[in-house]
Amino acid sequence: MAERSPTAAPDGPFQHRDSTQGANAGAAREASSINLKGIRKEYPGGVVALESVDLDIRAGEFFTLLGPSGCGKTTLLRMLAGLDEPSAGTLSIGGVDVTDTPPHKRSVNTVFQSYALFPHLSVRDNIAFGLKMRGMARSEREQKVVEIAEFIKLGSLVDRRVDQLSGGQRQRIALARALICEPDVLLLDEPLSALDAGLRSQLQVELLRTQKRLGMTFVFVTHDQEEAMVMSDRIAVLSDGIIQQIGTPQEVYERPANLFVARFMGHDNLFSISAREGMTVQTPIGALETEDHNEGKVALIRPETLELTSPGAPSVEPGKQLNTLMCRVVERFYRGSNVEYRLSHQSGEQHSELIAEISNTGERLFRVGDEVKVEIYPEDVIMLSDDEEGA
Amino acid sequence: MSQADVVWRRRQRRETRHLLVSVLPGALWIFIFLVLPSAYLMSVAFMTNGGFGQPQMPLTLDAFRNLAGFGFLGWSPGNLYTLWRSIFQSVISLALVVLVAYPVAWYISLCRPRLRAIMLLAVVVPSWTNQVIRAFGWMNLLSPGTPLSSLAEKMGLIAPNMGLFPSDFAVTLGLVYNFLPFMVLPLYAAFEKLDHAQIEAARDLYASPLRTFFVAVLPQTLPGLLAGSVLVAIPAFGMYVIPELLGGGRSQMLGNLVASQFGEAANWPLGAAGALLMLLATLMGLFILRRMGRRLGGGTEMVI
């Protein structure tokens, strides 16, 4: 227990369930912040997994490392756990430098992608494993297992064998096994990626509620931008070992820092800018008015900002100067709550495609082949630099 | 009975016949060359030894009494020593083989793939040479006057001019050397598919390196360890060539006893009784290993 950081309160977060304190489970303990300075990872042979990464994760935050495979997000997480050592830089958790601290002496626990339960141990022993390693007495351990089982609603799962559990159940046992240790920081390495869609969204909600109740710092790794947006307080988007952008889900989605982030967040309406004059930019879909003062090589128009009307209809906001295009509907995807239109635009020789996402208000839908008027607010035309950070 | 039922039954019969025909040659082979000789051997163990070494009626337990040490001249512990030596040698050599093979297999599994193939080959290739030739190699290395023997003599481990060969030690060494590949290969197979996430999980959950080994590495390699133990301990228990050559006649094991009874000592019933004892001991060893595997492995995956 001597290795535990001073921020860990003596009372566990699970004991509140027996008391009358109410819903705020995190009140008993103080969460830990994480600070990374100049973290670099270079493998023998010259492969650089992480270029100098600076990152501050706030106490009690649900922080997500988002990026494609091979971007360095898992390496970063493993460094927080102590399973990988940085080639350079310092790492501190709760204000204590832990750069050279081995994993079994860090108050950090991980939920692994493959869950990594011990198959020869019972579920109960799996959950209590961390406590046993810390030398907690058997009776106390058993009490803790009962508490955590109630907290994560494991029910009778604790009496099963590991090989009798489904993927979702294993995931929850893995979570229980990590949470029971009451770590300063909980690390989650794509814990939901092996599950099917329904279970996945259910566990997303559970995980998020658990984090809010405990007020614990969670660092979550995923390659799924929707999952990242749903779960996170803040997101760091990584590519090629470099942090491209750090921000709230809204910031990252609505104001991507560069073309890479825009593409990764699922944006498709990207048009290269050939010239700019004042607040007017020349693009393949014609001249567009913008309110973005930043210089950029690419214009981004989010599909849900497009306004679609019939060719003869009046402007959606007559008092305002909107960008207006005439397009033809090429494809239509009906999704219930919204409708996605693929539009083609002809500007002289230039042929371009646009995507519009219109929320389904029950009005008449356009058909494939219809001519439509597209209106775009100048503030929705966003300038992007076309190259990635550092690339 | 409907038409479909008839067709189905006919097909069932045809499949049964087909199965019988394909299994029959193998079954016959096993019956003629394994079951019959074993039955004969067992029956010989209960016969009386004739004047010229031929087994004959009546049925008695003389051979077993002989095996336990009762002879014309009263009781002697010679055969029990032989049995004890067999057990002792196979257990000691198994333990030493595990000690050597475990780190070797682990190390090989961590090498680059190309290097792995070469190292595995280096482990296996010596066993392609005849056992007898390799035993002679050790005789040359361990005889009195060789550097190894002189070194042992200077350290006071053996009496002057005795040499390390022939001795019990030479037999143990020969057994370890001979059976090493049979442990390295199954262990390597276990290490190759080691789930490293379990090791990381143990470290992450505050297990010290030693605890990590016992909770995350050893259980995963247990099937390989048990398979290797069977491949090593059982043939070692009945080994003939190595004690014969490296023991110099003084370090007899059960295999040698059986061989001599069927050969120069010309007492087939005693030889058969020895073989029967060997079989029983082997089955008991298998049973113990199996129980250990169940206890330690917990899971259902068994090799034996």
XYZ file of C-alpha atoms in Angstrom:
695
model
C 0.000 0.000 0.000
C 2.982 2.276 0.439
C 3.140 2.932 -3.285
C -0.338 4.412 -3.424
C -0.351 8.065 -4.183
C -1.456 10.403 -1.415
C -4.541 11.412 -3.396
C -6.190 8.057 -2.820
C -8.700 8.450 -0.049
C -8.800 5.700 2.568
C -12.467 5.020 1.939
C -13.246 3.163 -1.260
C -15.720 4.525 -3.751
C -17.928 1.488 -3.418
C -18.714 1.860 0.233
C -21.046 4.764 -0.347
C -23.656 2.283 -1.501
C -24.190 1.232 2.072
C -24.211 4.743 3.432
C -26.826 7.434 2.965
C -24.596 9.766 0.988
C -26.607 9.395 -2.187
C -25.616 9.291 -5.807
C -22.290 11.094 -5.832
C -19.934 8.178 -5.401
C -16.858 10.134 -6.417
C -17.121 12.449 -3.452
C -15.067 10.133 -1.244
C -11.903 10.347 -3.294
C -9.949 12.834 -5.279
C -9.252 11.966 -8.881
C -5.785 12.288 -10.367
C -4.575 14.383 -13.253
C -2.044 13.168 -15.783
C 0.762 15.169 -17.266
C 2.883 14.127 -20.238
C 5.882 16.168 -21.328
C 7.834 15.512 -24.496
C 6.926 11.825 -24.532
C 8.638 10.056 -27.400
C 8.734 6.389 -28.320
C 11.168 4.992 -30.800
C 11.499 1.275 -31.381
C 14.801 -0.388 -32.255
C 15.134 -0.098 -36.003
C 14.102 3.542 -36.056
C 10.305 3.170 -36.078
C 8.879 6.168 -34.265
C 5.575 5.373 -32.547
C 5.240 8.720 -30.823
C 6.847 12.054 -31.600
C 7.245 14.431 -28.698
C 3.754 14.312 -27.130
C 2.634 16.933 -24.624
C -0.665 16.234 -22.972
C -2.553 17.278 -19.853
C -5.447 15.139 -18.746
C -7.551 16.721 -16.035
C -8.605 14.999 -12.850
C -11.932 13.200 -13.131
C -12.052 13.571 -16.879
C -13.240 11.011 -19.432
C -10.440 11.472 -21.906
C -10.249 9.637 -25.228
C -7.270 8.921 -27.454
C -8.734 8.615 -30.941
C -6.996 7.613 -34.137
C -6.546 4.963 -36.785
C -4.584 1.804 -36.020
C -0.874 2.449 -35.795
C -1.313 6.089 -34.770
C 0.343 5.534 -31.386
C -2.742 5.706 -29.168
C -2.245 2.240 -27.676
C 1.466 2.901 -27.144
C 0.538 6.029 -25.235
C -1.927 4.100 -23.072
C 0.626 1.360 -22.380
C 3.046 4.034 -21.211
C 0.495 5.296 -18.728
C 0.149 1.718 -17.459
C 3.921 1.315 -17.335
C 3.903 -1.576 -19.817
C 5.958 0.440 -22.308
C 8.766 2.791 -21.444
C 9.101 6.145 -23.193
C 12.355 6.750 -25.070
C 12.276 10.338 -23.848
C 10.072 12.647 -21.828
C 8.415 12.580 -18.427
C 5.113 11.254 -17.237
C 3.422 12.174 -13.992
C 0.169 11.020 -12.455
C -1.417 13.035 -9.676
C 1.637 15.297 -9.671
C 4.041 12.420 -8.954
C 6.665 11.551 -11.560
C 6.116 7.881 -12.457
C 8.238 7.741 -15.625
C 10.460 5.005 -14.195
C 7.909 3.303 -11.941
C 7.176 -0.331 -12.904
C 3.522 -1.226 -13.585
C 2.979 -3.182 -10.400
C 3.926 -0.126 -8.357
C 1.604 2.305 -10.164
C -1.886 2.974 -8.932
C -3.201 2.627 -12.465
C -5.306 -0.220 -13.784
C -6.154 -1.288 -17.288
C -9.112 -2.900 -19.002
C -7.478 -4.787 -21.851
C -8.891 -5.142 -25.331
C -8.810 -8.941 -25.060
C -9.939 -8.641 -21.378
C -6.962 -10.861 -20.387
C -8.837 -12.638 -17.607
C -6.933 -15.497 -15.969
C -8.691 -18.612 -17.291
C -7.501 -20.916 -14.503
C -8.904 -18.678 -11.770
C -12.558 -18.340 -10.845
C -14.352 -15.111 -11.678
C -14.256 -14.212 -7.989
C -10.484 -14.743 -7.808
C -10.031 -12.793 -11.024
C -11.843 -9.802 -9.580
C -10.031 -9.983 -6.240
C -6.626 -10.555 -7.849
C -5.317 -6.990 -7.554
C -6.371 -6.758 -3.909
C -4.701 -10.076 -3.129
C -1.459 -8.894 -4.730
C -1.597 -5.825 -2.515
C -1.843 -8.072 0.505
C -5.433 -7.419 1.522
C -6.894 -10.037 3.894
C -9.250 -12.633 2.452
C -12.358 -11.554 4.385
C -11.847 -7.936 3.373
C -11.333 -8.977 -0.256
C -14.542 -10.934 -0.291
C -16.431 -7.961 1.109
C -14.995 -5.791 -1.692
C -15.983 -8.300 -4.343
C -19.559 -8.239 -3.039
C -19.546 -4.437 -3.173
C -18.180 -4.205 -6.702
C -20.513 -6.960 -7.903
C -23.403 -4.891 -6.665
C -21.951 -1.693 -8.084
C -21.515 -3.049 -11.631
C -24.568 -5.306 -11.274
C -22.686 -8.531 -11.918
C -25.334 -10.613 -10.162
C -24.517 -14.305 -10.237
C -21.642 -13.884 -12.712
C -19.093 -14.019 -9.897
C -19.917 -17.676 -9.271
C -19.247 -18.754 -12.854
C -16.088 -19.987 -14.499
C -14.303 -17.678 -16.916
C -14.902 -20.009 -19.855
C -18.649 -19.841 -19.216
C -18.808 -16.083 -19.827
C -19.820 -14.288 -23.015
C -17.813 -11.407 -24.456
C -19.947 -8.750 -22.798
C -19.773 -10.529 -19.450
C -16.000 -10.879 -19.699
C -15.804 -7.184 -20.430
C -17.685 -6.371 -17.234
C -15.549 -8.735 -15.173
C -12.448 -7.079 -16.618
C -13.894 -3.699 -15.631
C -14.723 -4.958 -12.131
C -11.244 -6.421 -11.745
C -9.681 -3.052 -12.538
C -12.152 -0.842 -10.644
C -11.993 -2.868 -7.427
C -8.402 -1.685 -6.972
C -9.656 1.912 -6.847
C -6.840 3.182 -9.068
C -5.937 6.830 -9.491
C -6.523 6.393 -13.213
C -8.411 3.742 -15.160
C -7.109 2.929 -18.640
C -9.384 1.328 -21.232
C -7.854 -0.131 -24.396
C -10.678 -0.441 -26.934
C -12.708 -2.406 -24.388
C -15.863 -2.470 -26.498
C -14.426 -3.190 -29.934
C -15.035 -6.954 -29.777
C -18.737 -6.606 -28.974
C -21.722 -6.412 -31.291
C -23.429 -3.072 -31.867
C -26.361 -3.360 -29.459
C -24.345 -4.565 -26.486
C -21.735 -2.030 -27.337
C -23.979 0.998 -27.033
C -25.476 -0.415 -23.848
C -22.025 -0.831 -22.297
C -21.015 2.631 -23.514
C -23.800 4.093 -21.418
C -22.928 1.886 -18.425
C -19.270 2.774 -18.638
C -20.017 6.478 -18.868
C -22.390 6.358 -15.877
C -19.816 4.416 -13.864
C -17.188 7.040 -14.618
C -19.484 9.908 -13.646
C -20.523 8.197 -10.404
C -16.933 7.487 -9.383
C -15.515 10.749 -10.664
C -12.419 8.744 -11.561
C -10.058 9.770 -14.355
C -10.687 7.475 -17.338
C -8.357 7.315 -20.325
C -10.082 5.548 -23.179
C -8.589 4.378 -26.459
C -10.711 3.868 -29.556
C -10.627 4.105 -33.339
C -14.368 4.761 -33.517
C -15.069 8.491 -33.736
C -18.740 8.126 -32.830
C -17.880 6.176 -29.688
C -15.298 8.826 -28.837
C -17.830 11.643 -29.239
C -20.519 9.899 -27.188
C -18.238 9.049 -24.273
C -15.645 11.747 -23.902
C -15.260 14.980 -22.046
C -12.305 15.662 -24.308
C -10.713 13.893 -27.253
C -7.147 13.833 -28.529
C -6.971 12.884 -32.195
C -3.709 11.147 -33.062
C -2.070 10.314 -36.334
C 1.440 9.061 -37.033
C 2.456 9.506 -33.414
C 1.453 13.154 -33.311
C -1.513 14.762 -31.574
C -3.463 16.519 -34.322
C -6.060 18.142 -32.106
C -7.265 18.154 -28.515
C -10.737 19.360 -27.706
C -14.274 18.598 -26.659
C -16.231 16.344 -29.025
C -18.036 19.420 -30.311
C -14.825 21.320 -31.007
C -13.205 18.400 -32.762
C -16.261 17.640 -34.856
C -17.318 21.170 -35.743
C -13.923 22.833 -35.943
C -11.450 20.156 -37.043
C -7.918 21.512 -36.886
C -6.872 20.100 -40.237
C -7.840 17.895 -43.128
C -6.812 14.690 -41.349
C -9.059 15.360 -38.366
C -11.925 16.382 -40.666
C -11.634 13.158 -42.663
C -11.278 11.035 -39.548
C -14.360 12.586 -37.955
C -16.270 11.438 -41.023
C -16.547 14.633 -43.037
C -16.970 14.217 -46.775
C -17.803 17.670 -48.159
C -14.247 18.868 -48.640
C -13.406 21.179 -51.525
C -9.957 22.406 -52.444
C -9.596 26.165 -52.683
C -7.951 27.499 -55.817
C -8.070 31.206 -54.952
C -9.277 33.558 -52.259
C -10.388 37.150 -52.536
C -11.562 38.789 -49.318
C -14.218 36.522 -47.898
C -14.859 34.716 -51.172
C -13.100 31.457 -52.045
C -12.976 29.698 -55.409
C -13.826 25.988 -55.205
C -14.885 23.237 -57.646
C -18.514 23.975 -56.720
C -18.083 27.663 -57.558
C -17.364 30.782 -55.510
C -18.355 30.476 -51.851
C -18.796 33.200 -49.269
C -17.286 32.388 -45.895
C -17.050 34.038 -42.495
C -13.891 32.136 -41.557
C -10.928 34.512 -41.413
C -8.352 31.718 -41.275
C -6.297 30.967 -44.320
C -6.979 27.496 -45.670
C -6.413 25.226 -48.606
C -9.633 23.268 -48.201
C -13.242 24.279 -47.505
C -15.296 22.040 -45.238
C -19.084 22.085 -45.291
C -20.710 19.702 -42.818
C -23.510 17.683 -44.444
C -26.071 18.593 -41.779
C -25.635 22.343 -42.424
C -26.867 22.147 -46.019
C -30.384 23.503 -46.641
C -32.327 21.793 -49.440
C -35.386 23.325 -51.138
C -37.164 23.004 -54.473
C -35.673 25.136 -57.263
C -38.444 27.742 -57.233
C -38.831 28.100 -53.487
C -37.854 31.269 -51.639
C -34.586 31.414 -49.675
C -34.643 29.772 -46.217
C -33.527 33.088 -44.769
C -34.438 35.843 -47.238
C -32.687 38.645 -45.327
C -29.301 36.978 -45.525
C -26.793 36.456 -48.326
C -26.495 32.664 -48.647
C -24.367 30.532 -50.972
C -26.760 28.995 -53.453
C -26.080 25.994 -55.728
C -28.248 23.968 -58.055
C -27.735 20.221 -57.721
C -29.332 16.969 -58.754
C -30.179 14.127 -56.379
C -28.107 11.056 -57.292
C -28.831 8.754 -54.357
C -31.056 8.853 -51.298
C -30.538 6.905 -48.061
C -33.487 6.923 -45.699
C -32.347 6.462 -42.097
C -35.532 7.156 -40.186
C -34.511 10.121 -38.082
C -32.634 11.658 -40.968
C -32.210 11.342 -44.704
C -28.911 11.419 -46.539
C -28.823 12.760 -50.091
C -25.919 12.342 -52.466
C -25.972 15.333 -54.790
C -24.105 16.029 -57.988
C -23.118 19.532 -58.992
C -22.023 20.647 -62.418
C -19.991 23.834 -62.716
C -18.847 24.166 -66.311
C -16.578 21.177 -66.929
C -16.226 20.615 -63.154
C -18.298 17.810 -61.710
C -18.508 17.525 -57.924
C -20.409 15.521 -55.390
C -21.965 16.802 -52.180
C -23.563 15.023 -49.267
C -26.502 16.508 -47.400
C -27.980 15.157 -44.191
C -31.460 16.473 -43.590
C -33.337 15.703 -40.389
C -36.588 13.968 -41.172
C -39.369 16.383 -40.237
C -42.036 14.416 -42.087
C -42.104 16.769 -45.080
C -41.996 15.488 -48.610
C -38.679 13.875 -49.513
C -36.808 14.597 -52.713
C -36.539 11.777 -55.223
C -33.542 10.528 -57.111
C -33.203 12.694 -60.232
C -34.898 15.762 -58.668
C -33.343 19.166 -59.175
C -32.738 20.831 -55.796
C -31.592 24.209 -54.582
C -28.798 23.959 -52.004
C -28.219 26.876 -49.665
C -25.177 27.163 -47.416
C -24.701 29.742 -44.672
C -21.356 31.555 -44.984
C -20.521 30.708 -41.347
C -20.752 27.012 -42.220
C -17.960 27.233 -44.791
C -14.890 26.346 -42.735
C -11.276 26.764 -43.791
C -8.845 23.856 -43.237
C -5.125 23.577 -43.710
C -4.634 20.670 -46.047
C -1.607 19.111 -44.398
C -1.404 17.267 -41.128
C 0.458 18.608 -38.184
C 4.127 17.872 -38.666
C 3.625 15.841 -41.836
C -42.793 -47.269 -42.138
C -42.570 -44.484 -44.676
C -40.464 -44.474 -47.778
C -38.130 -41.850 -46.332
C -37.559 -43.933 -43.209
C -36.565 -46.943 -45.261
C -34.100 -44.930 -47.301
C -32.662 -43.411 -44.172
C -32.202 -46.765 -42.447
C -30.586 -48.232 -45.519
C -28.154 -45.355 -45.617
C -27.400 -45.816 -41.914
C -26.607 -49.484 -42.464
C -24.395 -48.675 -45.407
C -22.480 -46.095 -43.355
C -22.006 -48.550 -40.507
C -20.640 -51.151 -42.897
C -18.362 -48.556 -44.472
C -17.048 -47.568 -41.063
C -16.350 -51.164 -40.055
C -14.434 -51.860 -43.263
C -12.233 -48.783 -42.849
C -11.470 -49.459 -39.177
C -10.870 -53.194 -39.526
C -7.245 -53.251 -40.818
C -6.055 -50.966 -38.020
C -7.992 -52.909 -35.417
C -6.539 -56.190 -36.659
C -3.043 -54.766 -36.625
C -3.423 -53.595 -33.032
C -4.943 -56.921 -32.004
C -2.264 -59.091 -33.594
C 0.783 -57.011 -32.738
C -0.222 -55.394 -29.454
C -3.082 -57.132 -27.684
C -2.029 -60.738 -28.338
C 1.661 -60.290 -27.422
C 0.741 -58.304 -24.315
C -1.696 -61.012 -23.242
C 0.961 -63.631 -23.857
C 3.527 -61.633 -21.881
C 1.129 -61.300 -18.984
C 0.388 -65.002 -18.983
C 4.126 -65.793 -19.046
C 4.545 -63.778 -15.861
C 2.361 -66.309 -14.060
C 4.135 -69.399 -15.423
C 6.967 -71.434 -13.947
C 10.534 -71.184 -15.191
C 11.620 -74.451 -16.858
C 15.083 -75.963 -16.678
C 16.160 -74.419 -19.995
C 14.548 -71.005 -19.452
C 11.313 -71.898 -21.157
C 8.070 -70.837 -19.505
C 5.911 -73.792 -18.534
C 2.940 -74.862 -16.419
C 1.793 -74.810 -13.655
C 0.701 -71.223 -13.043
C 2.365 -69.757 -9.964
C 3.372 -66.438 -8.453
C 7.046 -67.522 -8.368
C 8.110 -64.857 -10.845
C 6.704 -62.075 -8.683
C 8.321 -63.573 -5.601
C 11.565 -63.624 -7.559
C 11.056 -60.021 -8.587
C 10.547 -58.997 -4.962
C 13.981 -60.531 -4.233
C 13.263 -64.042 -2.955
C 15.576 -66.569 -4.637
C 17.371 -69.844 -3.913
C 19.657 -68.087 -1.480
C 16.963 -66.291 0.465
C 16.018 -62.629 0.093
C 18.241 -60.034 -1.577
C 17.387 -56.395 -2.220
C 18.966 -56.256 -5.716
C 15.763 -56.068 -7.720
C 14.213 -53.524 -5.388
C 17.316 -51.386 -5.791
C 16.843 -51.641 -9.535
C 13.229 -50.536 -9.249
C 14.203 -47.710 -6.937
C 16.976 -46.641 -9.316
C 14.503 -46.559 -12.197
C 12.090 -44.337 -10.292
C 14.848 -42.141 -8.930
C 16.613 -41.740 -12.272
C 13.439 -40.908 -14.198
C 12.265 -38.365 -11.592
C 15.677 -36.686 -11.252
C 16.255 -36.553 -14.981
C 12.725 -35.192 -15.509
C 13.384 -32.433 -12.983
C 16.709 -31.547 -14.603
C 15.216 -31.655 -18.093
C 12.470 -29.217 -16.992
C 15.050 -26.903 -15.421
C 17.053 -26.782 -18.635
C 14.244 -26.933 -21.199
C 11.911 -24.338 -19.659
C 14.174 -21.309 -20.060
C 15.482 -22.612 -23.388
C 11.980 -22.985 -24.836
C 10.972 -19.577 -23.486
C 14.045 -17.940 -24.923
C 13.548 -19.552 -28.340
C 9.931 -18.376 -28.445
C 11.088 -14.778 -27.942
C 13.610 -14.824 -30.807
C 13.013 -13.577 -34.310
C 11.152 -16.180 -36.412
C 14.144 -17.134 -38.552
C 16.406 -17.541 -35.565
C 13.710 -19.628 -33.861
C 13.748 -22.203 -36.653
C 17.526 -22.510 -36.464
C 17.512 -22.897 -32.682
C 14.786 -25.506 -32.742
C 16.769 -27.397 -35.338
C 19.831 -27.222 -33.100
C 17.770 -28.814 -30.326
C 16.336 -31.551 -32.503
C 19.157 -32.503 -34.877
C 21.345 -34.360 -32.311
C 18.455 -36.730 -31.626
C 18.621 -37.858 -35.267
C 21.874 -39.624 -34.422
C 21.653 -43.126 -32.984
C 21.271 -43.210 -29.215
C 24.102 -45.721 -28.903
C 26.521 -43.489 -30.757
C 25.653 -40.530 -28.571
C 26.107 -42.665 -25.468
C 29.574 -43.632 -26.717
C 30.258 -39.935 -27.172
C 29.515 -39.331 -23.512
C 31.672 -42.326 -22.533
C 34.591 -40.651 -24.274
C 33.912 -37.354 -22.573
C 33.489 -38.768 -19.067
C 36.080 -41.566 -18.914
C 38.908 -41.417 -16.360
C 41.643 -39.029 -17.475
C 39.443 -36.772 -19.608
C 39.360 -33.051 -18.780
C 35.870 -33.278 -17.241
C 36.845 -36.207 -15.022
C 40.096 -34.535 -13.986
C 38.210 -31.387 -13.078
C 35.715 -33.358 -10.971
C 38.639 -35.166 -9.340
C 40.430 -31.895 -8.483
C 37.218 -30.552 -6.961
C 37.071 -33.680 -4.831
C 33.774 -34.862 -6.280
C 35.028 -38.322 -7.215
C 37.721 -40.724 -5.996
C 41.095 -40.588 -7.828
C 41.258 -42.364 -11.196
C 37.611 -43.331 -11.086
C 36.324 -41.032 -13.829
C 32.768 -39.775 -14.158
C 31.951 -42.819 -16.270
C 30.684 -45.389 -15.481
C 28.358 -44.111 -12.746
C 24.819 -43.209 -11.795
C 25.763 -39.638 -12.572
C 26.699 -40.562 -16.140
C 23.328 -42.295 -16.521
C 21.440 -39.211 -15.287
C 23.449 -36.995 -17.590
C 22.788 -39.332 -20.507
C 19.056 -39.375 -19.783
C 18.828 -35.578 -19.508
C 20.773 -35.152 -22.712
C 18.729 -37.743 -24.539
C 15.290 -36.492 -23.530
C 15.843 -32.745 -23.647
C 14.244 -32.269 -27.107
C 11.106 -34.092 -25.971
C 10.576 -31.386 -23.360
C 11.767 -28.393 -25.365
C 9.374 -28.975 -28.268
C 6.055 -29.198 -26.391
C 7.121 -26.331 -24.134
C 8.050 -24.249 -27.146
C 4.632 -24.941 -28.644
C 3.051 -23.677 -25.408
C 5.272 -20.596 -25.256
C 4.645 -19.780 -28.884
C 0.948 -19.184 -28.264
C 1.482 -17.484 -24.908
C -1.146 -14.800 -24.308
C 1.035 -11.850 -23.354
C -1.998 -9.805 -22.362
C -2.374 -12.057 -19.312
C 1.192 -11.278 -18.276
C 0.549 -7.583 -18.694
C -2.718 -7.857 -16.778
C -0.911 -9.497 -13.862
C 1.755 -6.783 -13.835
C -0.945 -4.146 -14.105
C -2.728 -5.681 -11.114
C 0.291 -5.252 -8.820
C 1.791 -8.749 -9.176
C 5.566 -8.820 -8.636
C 7.609 -10.443 -11.436
C 7.668 -13.759 -9.548
C 3.918 -13.758 -8.867
C 3.352 -12.786 -12.499
C 5.252 -15.884 -13.556
C 3.193 -18.173 -11.359
C -0.176 -16.679 -12.216
C 0.187 -15.708 -15.868
C 3.014 -17.759 -17.413
C 3.169 -21.148 -15.698
C -0.540 -22.019 -16.029
C -0.433 -21.221 -19.733
C 2.556 -23.514 -20.300
C 1.251 -26.300 -18.087
C -0.215 -28.397 -20.931
C 3.171 -28.327 -22.670
C 4.957 -29.094 -19.422
C 2.762 -32.117 -18.725
C 2.982 -33.412 -22.288
C 6.761 -33.087 -22.092
C 6.832 -34.812 -18.702
C 5.013 -37.820 -20.141
C 7.349 -37.912 -23.125
C 10.394 -37.772 -20.844
C 9.574 -39.610 -17.632
C 7.945 -42.698 -19.088
C 10.582 -43.691 -21.638
C 13.275 -42.741 -19.096
C 11.728 -45.099 -16.574
C 12.102 -48.076 -18.914
C 15.339 -46.933 -20.551
C 17.720 -49.705 -21.581
C 20.573 -48.344 -23.737
C 21.794 -45.484 -21.557
C 22.098 -47.328 -18.211
C 23.591 -50.296 -20.072
C 26.351 -48.212 -21.641
C 26.899 -45.300 -19.256
C 26.147 -47.219 -16.075
C 28.745 -49.846 -16.911
C 26.611 -52.675 -15.541
C 26.540 -51.163 -12.055
C 23.599 -48.847 -12.576
C 20.947 -51.233 -13.797
C 17.451 -49.982 -14.348
C 14.252 -51.932 -14.787
C 14.718 -52.113 -18.560
C 18.066 -53.812 -18.135
C 16.630 -56.271 -15.652
C 13.877 -57.283 -18.059
C 16.299 -57.526 -20.976
C 18.715 -59.731 -19.053
C 15.954 -62.081 -17.906
C 14.834 -62.608 -21.492
C 18.492 -62.955 -22.540
C 21.449 -64.323 -20.637
C 19.644 -64.997 -17.342
C 17.031 -67.053 -19.233
C 14.127 -66.521 -16.853
C 11.190 -65.469 -19.017
C 8.585 -65.451 -16.245
C 10.740 -63.079 -14.175
C 11.328 -60.857 -17.224
C 7.592 -60.818 -17.938
C 6.841 -59.942 -14.310
C 9.328 -57.071 -14.563
C 7.678 -55.843 -17.755
C 4.288 -56.001 -16.072
C 5.594 -53.988 -13.138
C 6.974 -51.457 -15.589
C 3.599 -51.155 -17.277
C 1.795 -50.694 -13.954
C 4.263 -48.083 -12.783
C 3.902 -46.240 -16.090
C 0.117 -46.190 -15.848
C 0.377 -44.943 -12.286
C 2.752 -42.183 -13.365
C 0.346 -41.174 -16.136
C -2.515 -41.146 -13.686
C -0.625 -38.888 -11.281
C 0.382 -36.472 -14.047
C -3.195 -36.357 -15.242
C -4.488 -35.579 -11.791
C -1.856 -32.867 -11.414
C -2.885 -31.400 -14.741
C -6.510 -31.283 -13.671
C -5.684 -29.744 -10.327
C -3.303 -27.092 -11.630
C -4.787 -26.455 -15.050
C -8.357 -26.130 -13.867
C -9.544 -26.144 -17.454
C -10.587 -29.041 -19.631
C -7.646 -29.000 -22.029
C -5.647 -32.146 -21.402
C -2.810 -33.626 -23.370
C -2.581 -37.051 -21.841
